JSON list of C-alpha atoms in Angstrom, two decimals:
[
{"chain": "A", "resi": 1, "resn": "UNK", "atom": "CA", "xyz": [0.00, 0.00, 0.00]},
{"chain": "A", "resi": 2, "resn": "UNK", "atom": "CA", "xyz": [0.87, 3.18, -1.22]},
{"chain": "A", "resi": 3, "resn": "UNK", "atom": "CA", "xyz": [1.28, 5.70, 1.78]},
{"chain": "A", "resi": 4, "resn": "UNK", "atom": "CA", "xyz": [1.04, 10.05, 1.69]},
{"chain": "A", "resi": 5, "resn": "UNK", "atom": "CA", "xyz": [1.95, 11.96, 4.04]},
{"chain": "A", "resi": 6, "resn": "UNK", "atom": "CA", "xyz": [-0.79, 14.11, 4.49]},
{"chain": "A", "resi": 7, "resn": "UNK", "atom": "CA", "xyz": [-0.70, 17.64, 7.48]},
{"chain": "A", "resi": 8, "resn": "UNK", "atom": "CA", "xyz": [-3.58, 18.65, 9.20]},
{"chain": "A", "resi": 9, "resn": "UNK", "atom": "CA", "xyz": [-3.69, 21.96, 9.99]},
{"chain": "A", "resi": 10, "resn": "UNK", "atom": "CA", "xyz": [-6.39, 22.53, 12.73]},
{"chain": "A", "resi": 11, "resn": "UNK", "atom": "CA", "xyz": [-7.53, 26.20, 13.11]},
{"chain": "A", "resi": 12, "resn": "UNK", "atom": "CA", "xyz": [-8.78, 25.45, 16.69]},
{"chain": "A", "resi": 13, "resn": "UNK", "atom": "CA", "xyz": [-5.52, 26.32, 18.96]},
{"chain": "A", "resi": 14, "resn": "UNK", "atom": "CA", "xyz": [-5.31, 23.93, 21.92]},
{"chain": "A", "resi": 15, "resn": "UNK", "atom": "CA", "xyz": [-2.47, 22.12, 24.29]},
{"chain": "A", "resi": 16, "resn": "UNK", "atom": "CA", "xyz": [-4.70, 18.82, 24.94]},
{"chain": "A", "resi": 17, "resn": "UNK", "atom": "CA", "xyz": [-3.20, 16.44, 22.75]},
{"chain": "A", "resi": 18, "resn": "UNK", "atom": "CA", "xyz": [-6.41, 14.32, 22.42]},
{"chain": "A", "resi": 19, "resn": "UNK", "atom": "CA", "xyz": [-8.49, 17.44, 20.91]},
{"chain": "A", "resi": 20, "resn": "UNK", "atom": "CA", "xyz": [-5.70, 18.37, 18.41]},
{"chain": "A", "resi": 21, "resn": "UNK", "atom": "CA", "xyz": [-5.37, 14.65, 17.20]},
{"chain": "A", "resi": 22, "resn": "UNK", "atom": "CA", "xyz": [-8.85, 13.87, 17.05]},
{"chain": "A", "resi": 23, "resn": "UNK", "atom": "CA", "xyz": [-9.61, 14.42, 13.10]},
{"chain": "A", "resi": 24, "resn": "UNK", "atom": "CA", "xyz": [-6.51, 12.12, 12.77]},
{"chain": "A", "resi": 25, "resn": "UNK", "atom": "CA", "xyz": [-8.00, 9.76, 15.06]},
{"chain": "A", "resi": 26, "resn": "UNK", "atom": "CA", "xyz": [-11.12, 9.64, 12.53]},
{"chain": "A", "resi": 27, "resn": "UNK", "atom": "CA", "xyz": [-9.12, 9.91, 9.20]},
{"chain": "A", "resi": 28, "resn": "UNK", "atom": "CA", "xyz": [-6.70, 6.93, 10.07]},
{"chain": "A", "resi": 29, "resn": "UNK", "atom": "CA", "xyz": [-9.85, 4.56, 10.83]},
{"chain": "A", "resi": 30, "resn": "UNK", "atom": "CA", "xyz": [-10.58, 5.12, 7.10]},
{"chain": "A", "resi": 31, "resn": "UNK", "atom": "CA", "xyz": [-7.44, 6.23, 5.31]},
{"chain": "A", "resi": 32, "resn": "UNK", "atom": "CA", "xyz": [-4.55, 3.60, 6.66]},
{"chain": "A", "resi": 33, "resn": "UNK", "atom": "CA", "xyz": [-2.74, 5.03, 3.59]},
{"chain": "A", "resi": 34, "resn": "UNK", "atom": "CA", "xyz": [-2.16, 8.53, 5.31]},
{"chain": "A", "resi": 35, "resn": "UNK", "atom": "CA", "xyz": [0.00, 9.19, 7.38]},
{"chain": "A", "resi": 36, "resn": "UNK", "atom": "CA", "xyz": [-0.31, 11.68, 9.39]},
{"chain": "A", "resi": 37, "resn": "UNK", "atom": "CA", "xyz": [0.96, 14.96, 11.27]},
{"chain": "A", "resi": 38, "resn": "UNK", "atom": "CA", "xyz": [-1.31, 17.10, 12.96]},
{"chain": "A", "resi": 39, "resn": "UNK", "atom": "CA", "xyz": [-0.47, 20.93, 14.20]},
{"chain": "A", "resi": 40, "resn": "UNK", "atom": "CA", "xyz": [-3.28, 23.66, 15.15]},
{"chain": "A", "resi": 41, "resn": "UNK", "atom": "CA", "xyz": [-2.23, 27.62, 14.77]},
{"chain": "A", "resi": 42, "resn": "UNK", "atom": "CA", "xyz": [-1.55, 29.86, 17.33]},
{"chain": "A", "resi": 43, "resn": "UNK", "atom": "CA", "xyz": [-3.79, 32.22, 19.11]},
{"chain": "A", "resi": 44, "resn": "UNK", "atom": "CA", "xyz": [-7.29, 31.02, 18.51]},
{"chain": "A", "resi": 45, "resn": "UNK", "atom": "CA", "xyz": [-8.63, 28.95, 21.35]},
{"chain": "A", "resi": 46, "resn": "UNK", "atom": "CA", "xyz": [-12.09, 29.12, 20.29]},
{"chain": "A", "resi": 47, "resn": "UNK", "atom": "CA", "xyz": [-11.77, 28.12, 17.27]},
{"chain": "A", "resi": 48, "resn": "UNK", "atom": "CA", "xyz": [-12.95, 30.52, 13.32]},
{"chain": "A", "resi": 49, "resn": "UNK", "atom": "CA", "xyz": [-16.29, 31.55, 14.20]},
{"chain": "A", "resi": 50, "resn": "UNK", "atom": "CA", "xyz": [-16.67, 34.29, 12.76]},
{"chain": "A", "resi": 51, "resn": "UNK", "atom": "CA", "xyz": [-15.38, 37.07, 10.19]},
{"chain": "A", "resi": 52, "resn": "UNK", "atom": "CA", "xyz": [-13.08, 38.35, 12.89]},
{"chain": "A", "resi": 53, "resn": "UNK", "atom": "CA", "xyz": [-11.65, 35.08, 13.56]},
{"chain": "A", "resi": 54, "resn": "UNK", "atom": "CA", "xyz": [-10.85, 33.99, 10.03]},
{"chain": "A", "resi": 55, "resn": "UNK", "atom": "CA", "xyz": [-9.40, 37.52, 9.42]},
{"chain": "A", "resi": 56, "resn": "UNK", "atom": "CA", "xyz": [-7.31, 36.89, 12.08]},
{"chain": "A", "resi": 57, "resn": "UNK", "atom": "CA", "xyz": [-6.05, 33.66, 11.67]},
{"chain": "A", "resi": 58, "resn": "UNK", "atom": "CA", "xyz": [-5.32, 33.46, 7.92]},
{"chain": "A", "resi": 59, "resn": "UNK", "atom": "CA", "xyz": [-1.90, 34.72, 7.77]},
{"chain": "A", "resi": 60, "resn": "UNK", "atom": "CA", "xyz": [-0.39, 31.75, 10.41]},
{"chain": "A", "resi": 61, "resn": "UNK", "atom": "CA", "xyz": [-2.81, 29.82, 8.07]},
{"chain": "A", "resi": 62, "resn": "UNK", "atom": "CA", "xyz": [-0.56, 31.03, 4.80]},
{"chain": "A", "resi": 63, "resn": "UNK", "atom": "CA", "xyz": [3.00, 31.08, 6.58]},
{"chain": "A", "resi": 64, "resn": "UNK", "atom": "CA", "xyz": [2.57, 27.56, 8.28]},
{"chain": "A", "resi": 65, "resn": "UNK", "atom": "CA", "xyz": [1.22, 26.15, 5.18]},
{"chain": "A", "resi": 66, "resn": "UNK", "atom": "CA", "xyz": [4.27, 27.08, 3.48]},
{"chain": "A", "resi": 67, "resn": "UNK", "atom": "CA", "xyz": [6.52, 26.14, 6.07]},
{"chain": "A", "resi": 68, "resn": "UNK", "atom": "CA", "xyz": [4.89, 22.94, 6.02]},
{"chain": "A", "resi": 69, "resn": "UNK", "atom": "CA", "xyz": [4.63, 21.90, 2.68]},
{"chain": "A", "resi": 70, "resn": "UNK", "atom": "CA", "xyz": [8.08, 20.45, 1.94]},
{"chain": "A", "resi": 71, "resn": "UNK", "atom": "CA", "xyz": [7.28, 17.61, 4.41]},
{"chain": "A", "resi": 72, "resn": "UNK", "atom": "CA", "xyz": [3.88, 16.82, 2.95]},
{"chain": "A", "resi": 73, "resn": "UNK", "atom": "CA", "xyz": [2.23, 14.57, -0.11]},
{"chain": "A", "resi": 74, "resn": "UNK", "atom": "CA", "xyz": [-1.30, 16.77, 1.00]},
{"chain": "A", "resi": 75, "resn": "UNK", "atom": "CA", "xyz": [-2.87, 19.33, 3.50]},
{"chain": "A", "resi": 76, "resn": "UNK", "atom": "CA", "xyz": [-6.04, 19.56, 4.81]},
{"chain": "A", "resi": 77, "resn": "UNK", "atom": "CA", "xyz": [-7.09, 22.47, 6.66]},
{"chain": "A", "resi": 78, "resn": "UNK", "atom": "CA", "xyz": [-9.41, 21.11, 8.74]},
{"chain": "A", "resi": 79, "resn": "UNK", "atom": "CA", "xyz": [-12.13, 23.94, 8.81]},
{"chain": "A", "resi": 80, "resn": "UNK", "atom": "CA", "xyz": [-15.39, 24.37, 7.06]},
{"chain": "A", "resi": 81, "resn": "UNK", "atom": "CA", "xyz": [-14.69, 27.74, 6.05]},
{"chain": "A", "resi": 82, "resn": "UNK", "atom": "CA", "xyz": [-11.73, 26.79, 3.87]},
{"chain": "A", "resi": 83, "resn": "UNK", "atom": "CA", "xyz": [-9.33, 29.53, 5.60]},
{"chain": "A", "resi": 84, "resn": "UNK", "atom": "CA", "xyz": [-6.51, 29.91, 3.01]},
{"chain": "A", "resi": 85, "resn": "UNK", "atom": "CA", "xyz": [-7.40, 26.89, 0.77]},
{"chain": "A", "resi": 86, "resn": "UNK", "atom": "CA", "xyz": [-8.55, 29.03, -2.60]},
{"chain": "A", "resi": 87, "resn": "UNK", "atom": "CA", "xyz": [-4.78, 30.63, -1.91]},
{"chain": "A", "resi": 88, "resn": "UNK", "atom": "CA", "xyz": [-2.84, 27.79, -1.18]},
{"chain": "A", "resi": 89, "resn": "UNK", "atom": "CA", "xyz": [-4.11, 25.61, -4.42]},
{"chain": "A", "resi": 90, "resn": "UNK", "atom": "CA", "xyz": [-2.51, 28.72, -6.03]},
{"chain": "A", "resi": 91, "resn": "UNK", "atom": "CA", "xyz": [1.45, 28.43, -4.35]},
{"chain": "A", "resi": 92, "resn": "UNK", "atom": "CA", "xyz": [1.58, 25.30, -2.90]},
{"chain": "A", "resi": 93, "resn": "UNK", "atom": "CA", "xyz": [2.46, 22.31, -5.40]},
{"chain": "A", "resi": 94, "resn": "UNK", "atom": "CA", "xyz": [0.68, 19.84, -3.34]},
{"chain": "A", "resi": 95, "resn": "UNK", "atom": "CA", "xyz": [-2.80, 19.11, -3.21]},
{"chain": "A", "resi": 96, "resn": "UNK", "atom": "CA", "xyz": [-4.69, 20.96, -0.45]},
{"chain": "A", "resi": 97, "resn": "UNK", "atom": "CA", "xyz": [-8.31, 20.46, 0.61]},
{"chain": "A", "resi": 98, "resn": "UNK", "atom": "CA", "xyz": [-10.58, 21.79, 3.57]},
{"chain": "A", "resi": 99, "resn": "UNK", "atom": "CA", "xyz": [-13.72, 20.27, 5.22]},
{"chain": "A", "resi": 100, "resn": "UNK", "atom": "CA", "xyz": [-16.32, 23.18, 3.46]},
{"chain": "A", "resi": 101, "resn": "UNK", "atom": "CA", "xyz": [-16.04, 22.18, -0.20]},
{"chain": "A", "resi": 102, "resn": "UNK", "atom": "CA", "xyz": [-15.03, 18.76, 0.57]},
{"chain": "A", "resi": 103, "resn": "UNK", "atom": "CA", "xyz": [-18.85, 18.05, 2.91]},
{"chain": "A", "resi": 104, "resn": "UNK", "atom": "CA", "xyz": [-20.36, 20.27, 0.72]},
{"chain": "A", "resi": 105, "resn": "UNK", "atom": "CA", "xyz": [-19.72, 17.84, -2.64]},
{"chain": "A", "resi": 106, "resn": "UNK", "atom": "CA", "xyz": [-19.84, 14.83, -0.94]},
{"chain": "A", "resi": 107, "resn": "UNK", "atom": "CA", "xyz": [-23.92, 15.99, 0.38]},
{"chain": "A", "resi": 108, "resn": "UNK", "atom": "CA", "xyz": [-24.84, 16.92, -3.52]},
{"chain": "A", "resi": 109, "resn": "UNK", "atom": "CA", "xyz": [-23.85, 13.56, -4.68]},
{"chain": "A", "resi": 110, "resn": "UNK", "atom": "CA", "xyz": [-26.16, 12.40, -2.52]},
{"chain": "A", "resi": 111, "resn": "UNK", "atom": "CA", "xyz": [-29.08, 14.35, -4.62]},
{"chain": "A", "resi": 112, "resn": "UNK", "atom": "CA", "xyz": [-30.94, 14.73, -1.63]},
{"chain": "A", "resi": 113, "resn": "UNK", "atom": "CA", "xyz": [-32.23, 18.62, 0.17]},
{"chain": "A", "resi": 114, "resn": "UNK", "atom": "CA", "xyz": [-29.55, 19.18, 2.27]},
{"chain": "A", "resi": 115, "resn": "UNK", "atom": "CA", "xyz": [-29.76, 20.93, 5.39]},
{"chain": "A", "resi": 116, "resn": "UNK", "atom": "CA", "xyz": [-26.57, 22.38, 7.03]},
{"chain": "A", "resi": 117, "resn": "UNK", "atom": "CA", "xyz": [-25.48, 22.24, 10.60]},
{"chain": "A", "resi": 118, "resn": "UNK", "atom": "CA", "xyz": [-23.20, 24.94, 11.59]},
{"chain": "A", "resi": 119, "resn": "UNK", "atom": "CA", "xyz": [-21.90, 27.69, 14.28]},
{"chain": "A", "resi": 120, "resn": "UNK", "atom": "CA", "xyz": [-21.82, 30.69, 12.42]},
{"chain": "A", "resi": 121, "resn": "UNK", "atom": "CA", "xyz": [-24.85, 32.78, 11.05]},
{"chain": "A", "resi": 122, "resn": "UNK", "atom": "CA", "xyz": [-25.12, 30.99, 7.82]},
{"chain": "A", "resi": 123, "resn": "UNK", "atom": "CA", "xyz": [-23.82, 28.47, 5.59]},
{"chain": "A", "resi": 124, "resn": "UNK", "atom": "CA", "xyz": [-19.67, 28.96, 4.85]},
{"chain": "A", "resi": 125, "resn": "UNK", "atom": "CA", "xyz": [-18.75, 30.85, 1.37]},
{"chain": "A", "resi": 126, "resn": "UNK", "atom": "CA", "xyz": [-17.27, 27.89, 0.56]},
{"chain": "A", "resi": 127, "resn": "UNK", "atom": "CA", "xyz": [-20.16, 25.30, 0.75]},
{"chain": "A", "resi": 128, "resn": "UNK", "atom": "CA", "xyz": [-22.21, 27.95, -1.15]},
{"chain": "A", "resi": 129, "resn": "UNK", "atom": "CA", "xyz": [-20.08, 27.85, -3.73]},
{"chain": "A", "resi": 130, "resn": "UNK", "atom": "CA", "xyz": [-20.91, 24.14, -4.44]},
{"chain": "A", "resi": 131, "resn": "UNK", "atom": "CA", "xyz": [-24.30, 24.35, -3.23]},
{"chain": "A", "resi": 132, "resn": "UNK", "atom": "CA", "xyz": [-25.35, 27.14, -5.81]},
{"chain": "A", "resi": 133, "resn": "UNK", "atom": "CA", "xyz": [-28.85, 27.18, -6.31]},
{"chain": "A", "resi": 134, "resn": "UNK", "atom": "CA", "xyz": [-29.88, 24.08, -4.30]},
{"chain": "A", "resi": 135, "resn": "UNK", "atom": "CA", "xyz": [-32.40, 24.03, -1.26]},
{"chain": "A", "resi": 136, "resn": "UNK", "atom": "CA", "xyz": [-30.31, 24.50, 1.59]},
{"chain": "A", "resi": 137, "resn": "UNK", "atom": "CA", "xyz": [-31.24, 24.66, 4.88]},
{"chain": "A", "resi": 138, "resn": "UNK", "atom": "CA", "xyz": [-28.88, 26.53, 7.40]},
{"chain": "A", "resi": 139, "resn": "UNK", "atom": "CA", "xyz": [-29.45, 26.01, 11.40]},
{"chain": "A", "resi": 140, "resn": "UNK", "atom": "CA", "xyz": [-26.89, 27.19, 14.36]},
{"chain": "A", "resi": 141, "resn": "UNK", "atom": "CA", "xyz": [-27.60, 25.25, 17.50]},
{"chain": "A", "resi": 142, "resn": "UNK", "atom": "CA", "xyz": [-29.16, 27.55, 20.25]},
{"chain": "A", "resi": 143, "resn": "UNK", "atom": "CA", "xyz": [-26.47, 29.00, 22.50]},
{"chain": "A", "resi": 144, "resn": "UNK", "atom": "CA", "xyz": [-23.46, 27.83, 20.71]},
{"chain": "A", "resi": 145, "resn": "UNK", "atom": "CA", "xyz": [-21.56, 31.23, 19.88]},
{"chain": "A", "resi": 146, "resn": "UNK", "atom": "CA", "xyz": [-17.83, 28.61, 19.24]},
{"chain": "A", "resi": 147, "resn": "UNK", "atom": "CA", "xyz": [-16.23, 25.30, 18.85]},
{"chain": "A", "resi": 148, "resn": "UNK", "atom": "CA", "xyz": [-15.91, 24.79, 22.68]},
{"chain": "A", "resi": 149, "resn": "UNK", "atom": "CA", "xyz": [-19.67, 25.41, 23.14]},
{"chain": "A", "resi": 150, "resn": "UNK", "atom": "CA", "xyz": [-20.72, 21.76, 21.22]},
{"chain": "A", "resi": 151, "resn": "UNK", "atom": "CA", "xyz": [-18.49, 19.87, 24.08]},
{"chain": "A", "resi": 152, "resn": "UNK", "atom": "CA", "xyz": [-20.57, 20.68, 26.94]},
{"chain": "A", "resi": 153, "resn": "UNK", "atom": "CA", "xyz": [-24.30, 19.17, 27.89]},
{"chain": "A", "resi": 154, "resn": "UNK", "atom": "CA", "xyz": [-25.96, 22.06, 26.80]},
{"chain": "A", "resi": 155, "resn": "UNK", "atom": "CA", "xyz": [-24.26, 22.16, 23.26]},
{"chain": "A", "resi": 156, "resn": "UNK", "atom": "CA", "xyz": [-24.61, 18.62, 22.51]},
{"chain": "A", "resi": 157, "resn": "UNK", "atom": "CA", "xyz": [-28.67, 19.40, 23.40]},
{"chain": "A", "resi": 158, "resn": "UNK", "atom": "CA", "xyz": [-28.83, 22.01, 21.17]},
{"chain": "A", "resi": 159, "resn": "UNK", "atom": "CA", "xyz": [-27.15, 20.37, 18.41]},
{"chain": "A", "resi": 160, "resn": "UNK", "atom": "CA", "xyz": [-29.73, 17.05, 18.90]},
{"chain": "A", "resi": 161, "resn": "UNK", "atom": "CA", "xyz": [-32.71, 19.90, 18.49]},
{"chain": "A", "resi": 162, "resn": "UNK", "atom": "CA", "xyz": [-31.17, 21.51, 15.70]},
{"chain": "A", "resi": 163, "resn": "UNK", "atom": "CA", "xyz": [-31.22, 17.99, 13.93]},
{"chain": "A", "resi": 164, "resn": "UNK", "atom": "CA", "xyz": [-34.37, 17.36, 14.62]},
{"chain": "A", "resi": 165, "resn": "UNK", "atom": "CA", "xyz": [-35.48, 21.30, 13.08]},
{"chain": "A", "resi": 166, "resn": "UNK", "atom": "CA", "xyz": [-34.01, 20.21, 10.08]},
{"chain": "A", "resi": 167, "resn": "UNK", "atom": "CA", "xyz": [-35.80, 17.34, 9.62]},
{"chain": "A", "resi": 168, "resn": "UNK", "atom": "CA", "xyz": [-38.88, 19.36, 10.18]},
{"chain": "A", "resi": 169, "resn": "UNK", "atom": "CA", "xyz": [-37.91, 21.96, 7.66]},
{"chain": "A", "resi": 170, "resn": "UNK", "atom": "CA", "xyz": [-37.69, 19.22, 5.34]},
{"chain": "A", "resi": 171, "resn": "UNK", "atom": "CA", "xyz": [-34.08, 18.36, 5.28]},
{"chain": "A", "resi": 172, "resn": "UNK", "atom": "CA", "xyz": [-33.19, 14.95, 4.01]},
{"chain": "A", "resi": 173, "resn": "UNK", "atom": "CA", "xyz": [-29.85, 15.06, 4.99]},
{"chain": "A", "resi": 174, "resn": "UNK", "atom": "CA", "xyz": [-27.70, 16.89, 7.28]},
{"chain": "A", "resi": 175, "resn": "UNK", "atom": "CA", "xyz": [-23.87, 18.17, 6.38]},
{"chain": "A", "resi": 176, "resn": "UNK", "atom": "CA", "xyz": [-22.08, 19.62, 9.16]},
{"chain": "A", "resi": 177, "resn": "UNK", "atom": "CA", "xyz": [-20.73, 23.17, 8.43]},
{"chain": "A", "resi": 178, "resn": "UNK", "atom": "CA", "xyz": [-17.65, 22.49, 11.43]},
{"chain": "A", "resi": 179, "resn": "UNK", "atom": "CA", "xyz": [-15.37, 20.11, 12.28]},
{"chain": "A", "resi": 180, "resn": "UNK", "atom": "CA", "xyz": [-16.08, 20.50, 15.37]},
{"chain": "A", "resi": 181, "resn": "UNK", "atom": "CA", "xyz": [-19.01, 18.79, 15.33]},
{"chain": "A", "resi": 182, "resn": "UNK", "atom": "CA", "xyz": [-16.70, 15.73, 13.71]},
{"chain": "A", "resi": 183, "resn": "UNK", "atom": "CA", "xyz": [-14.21, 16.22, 16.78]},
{"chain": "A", "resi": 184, "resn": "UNK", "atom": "CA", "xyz": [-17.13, 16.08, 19.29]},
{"chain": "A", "resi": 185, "resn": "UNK", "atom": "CA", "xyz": [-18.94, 13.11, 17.77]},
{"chain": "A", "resi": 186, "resn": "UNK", "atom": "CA", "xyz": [-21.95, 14.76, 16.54]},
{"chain": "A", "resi": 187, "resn": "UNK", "atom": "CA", "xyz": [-23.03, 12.12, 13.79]},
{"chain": "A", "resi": 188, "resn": "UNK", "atom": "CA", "xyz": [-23.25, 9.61, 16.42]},
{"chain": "A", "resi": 189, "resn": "UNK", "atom": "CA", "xyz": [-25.17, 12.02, 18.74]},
{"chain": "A", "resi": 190, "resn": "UNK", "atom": "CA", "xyz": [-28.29, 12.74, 15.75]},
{"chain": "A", "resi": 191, "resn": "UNK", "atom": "CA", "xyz": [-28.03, 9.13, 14.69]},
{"chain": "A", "resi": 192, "resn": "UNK", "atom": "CA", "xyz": [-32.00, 8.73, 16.45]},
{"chain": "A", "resi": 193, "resn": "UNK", "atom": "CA", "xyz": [-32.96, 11.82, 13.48]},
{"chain": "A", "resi": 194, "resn": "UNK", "atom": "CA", "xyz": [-32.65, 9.50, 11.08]},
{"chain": "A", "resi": 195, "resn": "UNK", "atom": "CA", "xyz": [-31.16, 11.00, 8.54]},
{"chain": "A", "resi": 196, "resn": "UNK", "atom": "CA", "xyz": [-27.36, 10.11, 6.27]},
{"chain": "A", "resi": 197, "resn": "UNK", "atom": "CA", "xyz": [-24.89, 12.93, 7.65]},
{"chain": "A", "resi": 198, "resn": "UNK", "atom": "CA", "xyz": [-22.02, 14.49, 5.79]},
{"chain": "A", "resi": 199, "resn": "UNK", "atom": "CA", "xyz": [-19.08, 14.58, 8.42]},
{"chain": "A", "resi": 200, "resn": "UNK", "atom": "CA", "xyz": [-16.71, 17.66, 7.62]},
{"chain": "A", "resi": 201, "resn": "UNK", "atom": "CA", "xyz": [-13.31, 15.71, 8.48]},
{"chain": "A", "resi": 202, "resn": "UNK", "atom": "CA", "xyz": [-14.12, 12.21, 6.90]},
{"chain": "A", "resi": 203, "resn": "UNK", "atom": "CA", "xyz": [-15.49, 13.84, 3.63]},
{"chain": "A", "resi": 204, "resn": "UNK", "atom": "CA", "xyz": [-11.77, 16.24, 3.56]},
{"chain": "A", "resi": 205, "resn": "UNK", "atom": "CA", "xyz": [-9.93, 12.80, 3.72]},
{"chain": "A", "resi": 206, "resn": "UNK", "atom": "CA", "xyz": [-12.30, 11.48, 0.60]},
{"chain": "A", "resi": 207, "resn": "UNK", "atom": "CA", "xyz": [-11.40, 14.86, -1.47]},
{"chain": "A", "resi": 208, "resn": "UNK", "atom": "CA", "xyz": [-7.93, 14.24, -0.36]},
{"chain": "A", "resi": 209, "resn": "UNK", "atom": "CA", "xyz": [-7.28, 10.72, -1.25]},
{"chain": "A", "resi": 210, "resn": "UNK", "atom": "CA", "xyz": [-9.21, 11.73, -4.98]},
{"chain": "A", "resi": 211, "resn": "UNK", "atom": "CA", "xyz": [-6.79, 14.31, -4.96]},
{"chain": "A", "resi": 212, "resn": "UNK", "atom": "CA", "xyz": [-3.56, 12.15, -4.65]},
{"chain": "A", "resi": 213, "resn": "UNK", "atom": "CA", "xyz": [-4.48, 9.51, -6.60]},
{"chain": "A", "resi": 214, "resn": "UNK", "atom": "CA", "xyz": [-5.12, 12.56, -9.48]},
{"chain": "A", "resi": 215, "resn": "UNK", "atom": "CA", "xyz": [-1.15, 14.32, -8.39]},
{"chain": "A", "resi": 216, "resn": "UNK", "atom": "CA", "xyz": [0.56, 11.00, -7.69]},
{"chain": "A", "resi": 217, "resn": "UNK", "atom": "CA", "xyz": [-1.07, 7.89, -9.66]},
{"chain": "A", "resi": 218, "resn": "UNK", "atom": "CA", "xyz": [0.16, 8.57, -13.21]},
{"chain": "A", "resi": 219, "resn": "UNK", "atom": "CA", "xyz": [1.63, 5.62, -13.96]}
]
């Protein structure tokens, strides 16, 4: 077997060595091919959550990107806002993915109305972007104003409920608009809704194995 290296660059700064390898954790169960480093940027404990945020954050994005890339056979930046991925394509010669465009494809090939889990006030630019003129349902748990708000009871509540609204709203499957939902176990959580779910993180590591086998496979 073939292996990559592949980075993942989390945009959720933390010391806890369990949160910062947890997409890892959920990528090698399905990609035993990858192997992989992860490393989170400085300065951002609660995670992008908003235009501030991502303002903020997208230069150590850029610089540790390009640091990083001589290492590296892929990056994912493991965000569904795609912070820095439209600009890295661009100067990096590897292939680089993030969790936006990545969930966002894997839901339309479904062919089903998608409705979209998130923590910001609508649906990421990026997921728009593949989403186009599709029904699209767009609901931000109660309460949650960042990443660290899904861990606690009240979070994970609010994230069952806002499953269950998009049900009623007609959704007939959900895609989650932040990995944090993936790091907290979300799918698992709604699994009584009924419905498929789109996991941020384990649809990055599809686009990103597509992606290598399209850079690398030539023979």
């Amino acid at each position: 077997m073939k292996k990559y290296k592949i980075g993942i660059l989390r945009v959720r700064t933390t010391e806890d060595s369990e949160i910062l390898n947890s997409h890892k954790k959920i990528l090698m169960k399905y990609f035993p091919e990858f192997e992989i480093e992860t490393r989170c940027i400085p300065n951002q404990y609660k995670g992008l959550y908003n235009q501030e945020a991502h303002d903020k954050a997208l230069p150590d994005i850029i610089s540790m990107a390009k640091d990083w890339e001589k290492d590296l056979d892929g990056l994912i930046i493991s965000c569904a806002d795609d912070p820095g991925v439209d600009i890295l394509k661009k100067e990096l010669s590897i292939p680089v993915v993030g969790a936006g465009a990545s969930a966002a494809c894997l839901s339309v090939l479904h062919g089903l109305k998608t409705g979209v889990l998130g923590i910001e006030e609508d649906t990421p630019q990026s997921m728009k972007k593949v989403f186009g003129d599709r029904v699209v349902f767009y609901v931000k748990p109660e309460g949650v104003l960042s990443t660290n708000d899904l861990e606690i009871e009240e979070g994970k509540n609010a994230i069952l409920k806002s499953a269950y609204k998009l049900k009623k709203l007609g959704a007939e499957i959900i895609t989650f608009a932040c990995t944090g939902l993936s790091t907290m176990g979300a799918a698992k959580l709604i699994n009584e809704v009924g419905l498929p779910v789109v996991d941020g993180v384990i649809a990055e590591g599809i686009a990103m194995k597509g992606l290598l086998l399209s850079y690398y496979n030539k023979d």
